[in-house]
Coordinates of C-alpha atoms in Angstrom, one line a residue:
X1 CA -16.7 28.2 3.2
X2 CA -14.8 30.4 0.7
X3 CA -15.8 34.0 0.3
X4 CA -13.6 35.0 -2.6
X5 CA -12.6 33.5 -5.9
X6 CA -9.1 32.4 -5.1
X7 CA -8.1 29.0 -6.5
X8 CA -5.2 28.4 -4.3
X9 CA -7.2 29.2 -1.1
X10 CA -10.0 26.9 -2.3
X11 CA -7.5 24.0 -2.9
X12 CA -5.9 24.6 0.5
X13 CA -9.3 24.8 2.2
X14 CA -10.3 21.5 0.6
X15 CA -7.0 19.9 1.8
X16 CA -7.6 21.3 5.3
X17 CA -11.1 20.0 5.4
X18 CA -9.8 16.5 4.5
X19 CA -7.1 16.6 7.1
X20 CA -9.5 17.8 9.7
X21 CA -12.6 15.7 9.0
X22 CA -11.2 13.0 6.8
X23 CA -14.0 13.3 4.2
X24 CA -16.1 15.7 2.2
X25 CA -19.7 14.6 1.6
X26 CA -21.0 17.6 -0.3
X27 CA -20.5 21.1 -1.7
X28 CA -23.0 24.0 -1.9
X29 CA -21.7 26.2 -4.7
X30 CA -23.3 29.6 -4.2
X31 CA -21.1 32.0 -6.1
X32 CA -23.0 35.2 -7.0
X33 CA -21.8 38.7 -7.6
X34 CA -24.0 41.0 -9.7
X35 CA -21.5 43.6 -10.9
X36 CA -21.0 45.0 -13.5
X37 CA -24.5 46.3 -14.0
X38 CA -25.4 48.2 -17.1
X39 CA -26.0 47.9 -20.8
X40 CA -23.5 45.6 -22.6
X41 CA -22.5 48.5 -24.9
X42 CA -22.0 51.0 -22.2
X43 CA -18.4 52.3 -21.9
X44 CA -18.5 51.6 -18.2
X45 CA -19.1 47.9 -18.8
X46 CA -15.7 46.5 -19.9
X47 CA -14.7 43.1 -21.0
X48 CA -12.3 43.0 -18.1
X49 CA -15.3 43.4 -15.7
X50 CA -17.0 40.5 -17.5
X51 CA -13.9 38.3 -17.1
X52 CA -13.7 39.2 -13.4
X53 CA -17.4 38.4 -13.0
X54 CA -16.9 35.0 -14.7
X55 CA -13.9 34.2 -12.6
X56 CA -16.1 34.5 -9.5
X57 CA -19.5 33.2 -10.7
X58 CA -18.3 30.4 -12.9
X59 CA -14.7 29.5 -12.9
X60 CA -14.5 29.4 -9.1
X61 CA -17.1 26.6 -9.3
X62 CA -15.1 24.7 -11.7
X63 CA -11.9 24.7 -9.7
X64 CA -13.8 24.0 -6.5
X65 CA -15.4 20.9 -8.1
X66 CA -12.0 19.8 -9.4
X67 CA -10.4 20.1 -6.0
X68 CA -13.2 18.3 -4.1
X69 CA -14.2 15.7 -6.7
X70 CA -11.9 12.9 -5.6
X71 CA -13.1 13.2 -2.0
X72 CA -16.7 13.4 -3.1
X73 CA -16.4 10.2 -5.1
X74 CA -15.0 8.4 -2.1
X75 CA -17.7 9.7 0.3
X76 CA -19.3 6.8 2.2
X77 CA -22.6 8.8 2.1
X78 CA -22.3 9.5 -1.7
X79 CA -21.0 12.8 -2.7
X80 CA -23.4 15.7 -3.4
X81 CA -23.0 19.0 -5.2
X82 CA -25.7 21.7 -5.1
X83 CA -25.4 24.6 -7.5
X84 CA -27.4 27.7 -6.5
X85 CA -28.9 29.0 -9.7
X86 CA -31.1 32.0 -10.6
X87 CA -34.0 32.9 -12.7
X88 CA -31.7 35.3 -14.4
X89 CA -30.0 32.3 -16.1
X90 CA -33.1 32.0 -18.3
X91 CA -34.9 35.3 -17.6
X92 CA -32.5 37.6 -19.4
X93 CA -32.8 40.6 -17.0
X94 CA -31.9 43.8 -18.7
X95 CA -28.5 45.3 -17.7
X96 CA -27.4 42.1 -16.0
X97 CA -25.5 40.7 -18.9
X98 CA -22.6 39.1 -17.0
X99 CA -24.9 37.7 -14.2
X100 CA -27.4 36.3 -16.7
X101 CA -24.6 34.7 -18.8
X102 CA -22.7 33.5 -15.7
X103 CA -25.6 31.7 -14.3
X104 CA -26.5 30.3 -17.7
X105 CA -23.0 29.0 -18.0
X106 CA -23.3 27.3 -14.6
X107 CA -26.6 25.8 -15.8
X108 CA -25.0 24.5 -18.9
X109 CA -23.3 22.0 -16.7
X110 CA -26.9 20.9 -15.8
X111 CA -28.5 19.8 -19.0
X112 CA -31.5 17.8 -17.9
X113 CA -34.3 20.0 -16.5
X114 CA -36.9 18.7 -14.1
X115 CA -39.9 20.8 -13.0
X116 CA -40.8 20.1 -9.4
X117 CA -44.4 21.2 -8.9
X118 CA -46.1 21.6 -5.6
X119 CA -49.5 22.7 -4.4
X120 CA -49.8 25.6 -1.9
X121 CA -53.1 27.2 -1.0
X122 CA -54.8 25.9 -4.0
X123 CA -52.2 27.1 -6.5
X124 CA -49.6 25.0 -8.3
X125 CA -46.0 26.3 -8.1
X126 CA -43.1 25.0 -10.1
X127 CA -39.4 25.3 -9.3
X128 CA -36.9 24.2 -11.8
X129 CA -34.2 21.8 -10.8
X130 CA -31.6 20.4 -13.2
X131 CA -29.5 17.3 -13.1
X132 CA -25.9 18.0 -13.9
X133 CA -23.9 16.5 -16.7
X134 CA -21.4 15.7 -13.9
X135 CA -23.9 13.0 -12.9
X136 CA -23.2 11.3 -16.2
X137 CA -19.4 11.7 -15.8
X138 CA -19.3 10.9 -12.1
X139 CA -22.2 8.7 -11.1
X140 CA -20.9 8.5 -7.5
X141 CA -21.7 12.1 -7.1
X142 CA -25.3 13.6 -7.2
X143 CA -25.3 17.1 -8.7
X144 CA -28.3 19.4 -8.9
X145 CA -28.9 23.1 -9.6
X146 CA -31.6 24.7 -7.6
X147 CA -33.3 28.1 -8.1
X148 CA -34.3 29.4 -4.7
X149 CA -36.2 32.4 -5.9
X150 CA -35.8 35.9 -4.3
X151 CA -33.4 35.8 -1.3
X152 CA -32.5 38.7 0.9
X153 CA -28.9 39.2 0.0
X154 CA -26.7 42.2 -0.9
X155 CA -27.5 41.4 -4.6
X156 CA -31.2 41.7 -3.8
X157 CA -30.6 45.0 -2.1
X158 CA -29.0 46.4 -5.2
X159 CA -31.9 45.1 -7.4
X160 CA -34.3 46.9 -5.0
X161 CA -32.4 50.1 -5.6
X162 CA -32.5 49.6 -9.3
X163 CA -36.3 48.9 -9.3
X164 CA -36.8 52.0 -7.1
X165 CA -34.8 54.0 -9.6
X166 CA -36.8 52.7 -12.6
X167 CA -40.1 53.3 -10.8
X168 CA -39.3 56.9 -9.6
X169 CA -36.8 58.1 -12.1
X170 CA -34.4 58.8 -9.2
X171 CA -30.7 58.0 -9.6
X172 CA -30.2 54.9 -7.4
X173 CA -27.0 53.7 -8.9
X174 CA -25.9 50.7 -7.0
X175 CA -22.9 51.1 -4.7
X176 CA -20.0 48.8 -5.4
X177 CA -20.1 45.4 -3.6
X178 CA -16.9 45.7 -1.6
X179 CA -17.8 43.9 1.6
X180 CA -17.4 40.2 2.4
X181 CA -18.9 37.9 -0.2

């Protein structure tokens, strides 16, 4: 598990996992920071912040896949990659430009969309799963993107503050995400 977007640390971690366990069967790619939050045109939302966001939410996935792909292709169990997506990838949440775009970029690796429907308490629910273009390039590795819905994470805590602010006209500016993650 890697908690920061650091390409060298990821590559070293993949090498250590291979030395320790002699194989890698799967990856769960759950990169997700929300910042910066605000209108795209706001002076407080810089292009440098967007780049930093994409380094974490998108490019860290690319170099993690590159580092692990040879081992995944050799997995006796068949390699698996799960991308953790978000409704923001298609929902265009206001003031979340980098997050929306970052998750959409991740999903662009996953071109084929499958709606998985299930029946609960007399209602039909649908979750969107996508089959990655990596599946076409690397048939030995199964790749899917899953949208888990609302999950209790630090990002969700910030969105709760934003929703509270919008509902009550109280300044609930989100604190910076500086803890582990």
